[in-house]
Amino acid sequence: MTVVADPGQHRRQRVRLTPQRTIQVPVTGSREAEGPLTLGQVNIAQWLSQVSDHFYSVLCVELPVPAVASVDDVVETIAVLGARHEALRTSYDLGEEKRQLVAASGTLPLEVCVLGQGRWGPRDRTSVAGTLLRLLRDNPDPDRPAMRVVVAVSPDEDGRVIACAGAFSHMAVDHGAIEVLRREFAELVGDTSRRHVGTPRHQPLDQARLEATPAERRRARAAQVYLQRQTSKIPRLLYHMPDTSPGGDPLAVELSSPAAATAVRRVAARTRASRQSVVLAAICAVLAHRTGDEEIVLPLMSGNRFDRHLLDYVGSLAQGTIASVGVAGRDFDALVAHTWTTVLEASRHARYDAAERARLDERIAHERGLLFRYEPLFNNLAPEPGPGTSPGVLPGTDELRAALAHTELRWRPVQRNAKPVRFNLNQLDERLVLDLWVEDDGVVPRQEAESLLLAFERVLVAAAHEDLTTARMHDLIGLPTAERSANWLLLDSCRVDLRQVQSLLDDALAPAVTRVFAEANGHPLVAYVTITDHVSTPEQAHARCMAALPDHPAVLTPRHYVLCPTAPTDPADLASWPAPRHTGTGRAPAPTVEL
């Protein structure tokens, strides 16, 4: 195994780009129109209203080019794509009545950069494309066009395109749409005979009209009912470990493993499940063992491309959903099958009105006494191989062991994430490439992150040859299950540290004297509070605790509040508190969604 820093650093100094010109490529479509947003667009607009500068608000990817391509080839390709796909000619009015506005014509920017002196060719494409991607990320376009393309050309007279990259507005496209655009870009740039708009496509305005039909409205409401059930049991933090030291930096560790890629192919063939489900099952097995949880309730993303007319659709369809993966008592093959069916069920309930979901989430959060952050625990960015793809010949034990020597761990700094841990699956073919993003390396140290990824790899490689019992999986994972002191309790699917709840009470209800108890008078997690001018009812106490939660991200609010006129000499002595003036939960029941 090799551990390295950012793999592009050693090459970066040799790839020098000089901006030469920007071409505004004219694009002309078949109509000018406007209409309401699609559910996918509403979802992105809702998300960006909270974090407009999020790392993923603009999606940057390499665009494939053949060995011989000119700037004119790229210009003509952009013109066809802009005419073919209305999402690339759309602007958005995100006022009170949100609308999408499709222009009949417009322009898309193409930036041309010249490489430094040297002999440049296809072998340099990866390193040059990496530099182009950094250029796009480090120099965002303030106008945020739907598609912005940059090419690097050779310094000689023919000016061949060596590499190409694109930045796409997430309002316009999601990762599924980008794969469509990358495929079509490769076809068009390499073959002049294909450069025509073709037959009419299903466009975002068409999708918005479809979503307004009674059948699709019922489908969206059913998704809300499903999500209400899942939201009512998802833990506040999935990876909530004891004895951590918050206040560190975010980082990402990337596992690149040819052995794991081979293992995933074999397990998928044996279990008849998707390769992504095999990966997620192994992740859940490792996390459940480490945290001691029997079920992993996780946010994830659904591409929402199940319907035939959406397979080649260019627009934002992806939305978040929640899956519940029961790990306890399942051998690995059974866990893979269960994960696959569970994720399919969750993914088919991922098209809904994000604004309505936000309102429902707010009420459920108030009832449960927590805050939701829905960054996905698992984000699958690796395309599933098509039907008929052979899993290949299973290598022997010695060959797999030899492949493990080529495992690499790369780490790099990243922007802060909203989850303690997040897994991004980026590649599944010759190598399995899995990122583990850590929000705070004081909570999840780098060594811990690397240990989780290597445990994941060990489980997969062992499962390549045979099903694994639960005991065998525990042995392979090789990490201790978290041990928690008597200050911790499991409540409402959440790990709760009473010391952290007490800190919340001290901050939210000062100058009142407060004390939290794990149980009192038949109620769990009870707060005793002295009455003050600002807090005299359970409702006021709960409202102030909810308002303070952003500064206490790992905490649940008390389930019951007891308001007393005075405090005893020793607040920790439950029996010494005087008779209360008011008691209650401080919240109203969460609403249900009717079909």
Coordinates of N, CA and C in Angstrom, one line a residue, residues 120-210:
W120 N 3.5 18.0 -26.7 CA 2.3 17.7 -26.0 C 1.5 16.7 -26.8
G121 N 0.9 15.7 -26.1 CA 0.1 14.8 -26.9 C -0.9 14.1 -26.0
P122 N -1.5 13.0 -26.5 CA -2.5 12.3 -25.7 C -2.0 11.8 -24.3
R123 N -0.7 11.5 -24.2 CA -0.2 11.0 -22.9 C -0.3 12.0 -21.8
D124 N -0.4 13.3 -22.2 CA -0.4 14.4 -21.2 C -1.9 14.8 -20.8
R125 N -2.8 14.1 -21.5 CA -4.2 14.6 -21.3 C -4.6 14.6 -19.8
T126 N -4.3 13.6 -19.1 CA -4.8 13.5 -17.7 C -4.2 14.7 -16.8
S127 N -2.9 14.9 -17.0 CA -2.3 16.0 -16.1 C -2.8 17.3 -16.6
V128 N -3.0 17.5 -17.9 CA -3.4 18.8 -18.4 C -4.9 19.1 -18.0
A129 N -5.7 18.0 -18.1 CA -7.1 18.2 -17.7 C -7.2 18.5 -16.2
G130 N -6.4 17.9 -15.4 CA -6.4 18.2 -14.0 C -6.1 19.7 -13.7
T131 N -5.2 20.2 -14.5 CA -4.9 21.7 -14.4 C -6.0 22.5 -14.8
L132 N -6.7 22.1 -15.9 CA -7.9 22.8 -16.4 C -9.0 22.8 -15.3
L133 N -9.2 21.7 -14.7 CA -10.2 21.6 -13.6 C -9.9 22.5 -12.4
R134 N -8.6 22.6 -12.1 CA -8.2 23.5 -11.0 C -8.5 25.0 -11.4
L135 N -8.2 25.2 -12.7 CA -8.4 26.6 -13.2 C -9.9 27.0 -13.1
L136 N -10.8 26.0 -13.5 CA -12.2 26.3 -13.4 C -12.7 26.5 -11.9
R137 N -12.2 25.6 -11.0 CA -12.6 25.7 -9.6 C -12.1 27.0 -9.0
D138 N -10.8 27.3 -9.3 CA -10.2 28.5 -8.6 C -10.6 29.8 -9.2
N139 N -11.2 29.8 -10.4 CA -11.6 31.1 -11.1 C -13.0 31.0 -11.6
P140 N -14.0 30.9 -10.6 CA -15.4 30.8 -11.1 C -15.8 32.0 -11.9
D141 N -16.7 31.7 -12.8 CA -17.3 32.8 -13.6 C -18.4 33.4 -12.8
P142 N -18.4 34.8 -12.6 CA -19.4 35.4 -11.7 C -20.8 35.3 -12.4
D143 N -20.8 35.2 -13.7 CA -22.1 35.1 -14.4 C -22.8 33.7 -14.3
R144 N -22.0 32.7 -13.9 CA -22.5 31.4 -13.7 C -23.3 30.9 -14.9
P145 N -22.6 30.8 -16.1 CA -23.4 30.2 -17.3 C -23.7 28.8 -17.0
A146 N -24.7 28.3 -17.8 CA -25.1 26.9 -17.6 C -23.9 25.9 -17.9
M147 N -23.1 26.3 -19.0 CA -21.9 25.5 -19.3 C -20.8 26.4 -19.7
R148 N -19.7 26.2 -19.1 CA -18.4 27.0 -19.4 C -17.4 25.9 -19.8
V149 N -16.8 26.1 -21.0 CA -15.8 25.1 -21.4 C -14.4 25.8 -21.5
V150 N -13.4 25.1 -21.2 CA -12.0 25.6 -21.3 C -11.2 24.5 -22.0
V151 N -10.3 24.9 -23.0 CA -9.5 23.9 -23.6 C -8.0 24.4 -23.5
A152 N -7.1 23.4 -23.5 CA -5.7 23.6 -23.5 C -5.2 23.2 -24.9
V153 N -4.5 24.1 -25.6 CA -4.0 23.7 -27.0 C -2.5 23.7 -27.0
S154 N -2.0 23.0 -27.9 CA -0.5 22.9 -28.0 C 0.0 24.2 -28.5
P155 N 1.3 24.6 -28.2 CA 1.9 25.9 -28.6 C 2.3 25.9 -30.1
D156 N 2.3 24.8 -30.8 CA 2.7 24.8 -32.2 C 1.6 25.4 -33.1
E157 N 1.9 25.5 -34.4 CA 1.0 26.2 -35.3 C -0.3 25.5 -35.4
D158 N -0.4 24.2 -35.4 CA -1.7 23.6 -35.6 C -2.7 23.7 -34.4
G159 N -2.1 24.1 -33.2 CA -3.0 24.4 -32.1 C -3.9 23.3 -31.7
R160 N -3.5 22.0 -31.7 CA -4.3 20.9 -31.4 C -4.8 21.0 -29.9
V161 N -6.1 20.6 -29.7 CA -6.6 20.5 -28.4 C -6.0 19.3 -27.7
I162 N -5.3 19.5 -26.6 CA -4.7 18.5 -25.8 C -5.7 18.0 -24.7
A163 N -6.4 18.9 -24.1 CA -7.4 18.5 -23.1 C -8.5 19.5 -23.0
C164 N -9.6 19.1 -22.4 CA -10.8 19.9 -22.3 C -11.5 19.7 -21.0
A165 N -12.1 20.7 -20.4 CA -12.9 20.5 -19.2 C -14.1 21.5 -19.2
G166 N -15.1 21.2 -18.4 CA -16.3 22.0 -18.4 C -16.7 22.2 -17.0
A167 N -17.3 23.4 -16.8 CA -18.0 23.7 -15.5 C -19.5 23.9 -15.8
F168 N -20.3 23.2 -15.0 CA -21.7 23.2 -15.3 C -22.5 23.7 -14.0
S169 N -23.5 24.6 -14.2 CA -24.3 25.0 -13.1 C -25.2 23.9 -12.7
H170 N -25.2 23.7 -11.3 CA -26.0 22.6 -10.8 C -27.5 22.9 -10.9
M171 N -27.9 24.1 -11.1 CA -29.3 24.4 -11.4 C -29.6 23.8 -12.8
A172 N -28.7 23.8 -13.7 CA -29.0 23.3 -15.0 C -28.8 21.8 -15.2
V173 N -27.9 21.2 -14.5 CA -27.6 19.8 -14.7 C -27.2 19.1 -13.3
D174 N -27.3 17.8 -13.3 CA -26.8 17.0 -12.2 C -25.8 16.0 -12.8
H175 N -25.3 15.1 -12.0 CA -24.2 14.2 -12.4 C -24.7 13.3 -13.6
G176 N -26.0 12.9 -13.5 CA -26.5 12.0 -14.5 C -26.6 12.8 -15.9
A177 N -27.0 14.1 -15.8 CA -27.0 14.9 -17.0 C -25.6 15.1 -17.6
I178 N -24.6 15.3 -16.7 CA -23.3 15.5 -17.1 C -22.7 14.3 -17.9
E179 N -23.1 13.1 -17.4 CA -22.7 11.9 -18.2 C -23.3 11.9 -19.6
V180 N -24.5 12.3 -19.7 CA -25.1 12.4 -21.0 C -24.3 13.4 -21.9
L181 N -24.0 14.6 -21.3 CA -23.3 15.6 -22.1 C -21.9 15.1 -22.4
R182 N -21.2 14.4 -21.5 CA -19.9 14.0 -21.8 C -19.9 13.0 -23.0
R183 N -20.9 12.1 -22.9 CA -21.0 11.1 -24.0 C -21.3 11.8 -25.4
E184 N -22.2 12.7 -25.4 CA -22.5 13.4 -26.6 C -21.4 14.3 -27.1
F185 N -20.7 14.9 -26.1 CA -19.5 15.7 -26.5 C -18.5 14.9 -27.2
A186 N -18.2 13.7 -26.7 CA -17.2 12.8 -27.3 C -17.6 12.4 -28.7
E187 N -18.9 12.1 -28.9 CA -19.4 11.7 -30.2 C -19.3 12.9 -31.2
L188 N -19.7 14.1 -30.8 CA -19.7 15.2 -31.7 C -18.3 15.8 -32.0
V189 N -17.4 15.9 -31.0 CA -16.1 16.5 -31.3 C -15.3 15.6 -32.1
G190 N -15.6 14.3 -32.1 CA -14.7 13.4 -32.9 C -15.3 13.0 -34.2
D191 N -16.5 13.5 -34.6 CA -17.2 13.0 -35.8 C -18.1 14.1 -36.4
T192 N -17.6 14.8 -37.4 CA -18.4 15.9 -38.0 C -19.8 15.5 -38.5
S193 N -19.9 14.2 -38.9 CA -21.2 13.8 -39.4 C -22.3 13.7 -38.4
R194 N -21.9 13.7 -37.1 CA -22.9 13.7 -36.0 C -23.3 15.0 -35.6
R195 N -22.8 16.1 -36.1 CA -23.0 17.4 -35.6 C -24.3 18.0 -36.1
H196 N -25.4 17.4 -35.6 CA -26.8 18.0 -35.9 C -27.6 17.8 -34.7
V197 N -28.6 18.6 -34.5 CA -29.4 18.7 -33.3 C -30.2 17.4 -33.1
G198 N -30.7 16.8 -34.2 CA -31.4 15.5 -34.0 C -32.9 15.7 -33.6
T199 N -33.5 14.6 -33.3 CA -34.9 14.7 -32.9 C -35.2 15.4 -31.6
P200 N -36.4 15.9 -31.4 CA -36.7 16.7 -30.2 C -36.5 15.8 -28.9
R201 N -36.0 16.4 -27.9 CA -35.7 15.7 -26.6 C -36.8 16.1 -25.6
H202 N -36.8 15.3 -24.5 CA -37.6 15.7 -23.4 C -36.9 16.7 -22.6
Q203 N -37.4 17.9 -22.5 CA -36.8 19.1 -21.9 C -37.3 19.4 -20.5
P204 N -36.6 20.2 -19.7 CA -37.1 20.6 -18.4 C -38.5 21.2 -18.4
L205 N -38.9 22.0 -19.4 CA -40.2 22.5 -19.4 C -41.2 21.4 -19.6
D206 N -40.9 20.4 -20.4 CA -41.8 19.2 -20.6 C -41.9 18.5 -19.2
Q207 N -40.8 18.3 -18.5 CA -40.8 17.6 -17.3 C -41.6 18.3 -16.2
A208 N -41.6 19.7 -16.2 CA -42.4 20.4 -15.3 C -43.9 20.2 -15.6
R209 N -44.3 20.2 -16.8 CA -45.7 19.9 -17.2 C -46.1 18.5 -16.8
L210 N -45.2 17.5 -17.0 CA -45.5 16.1 -16.6 C -45.7 16.0 -15.1

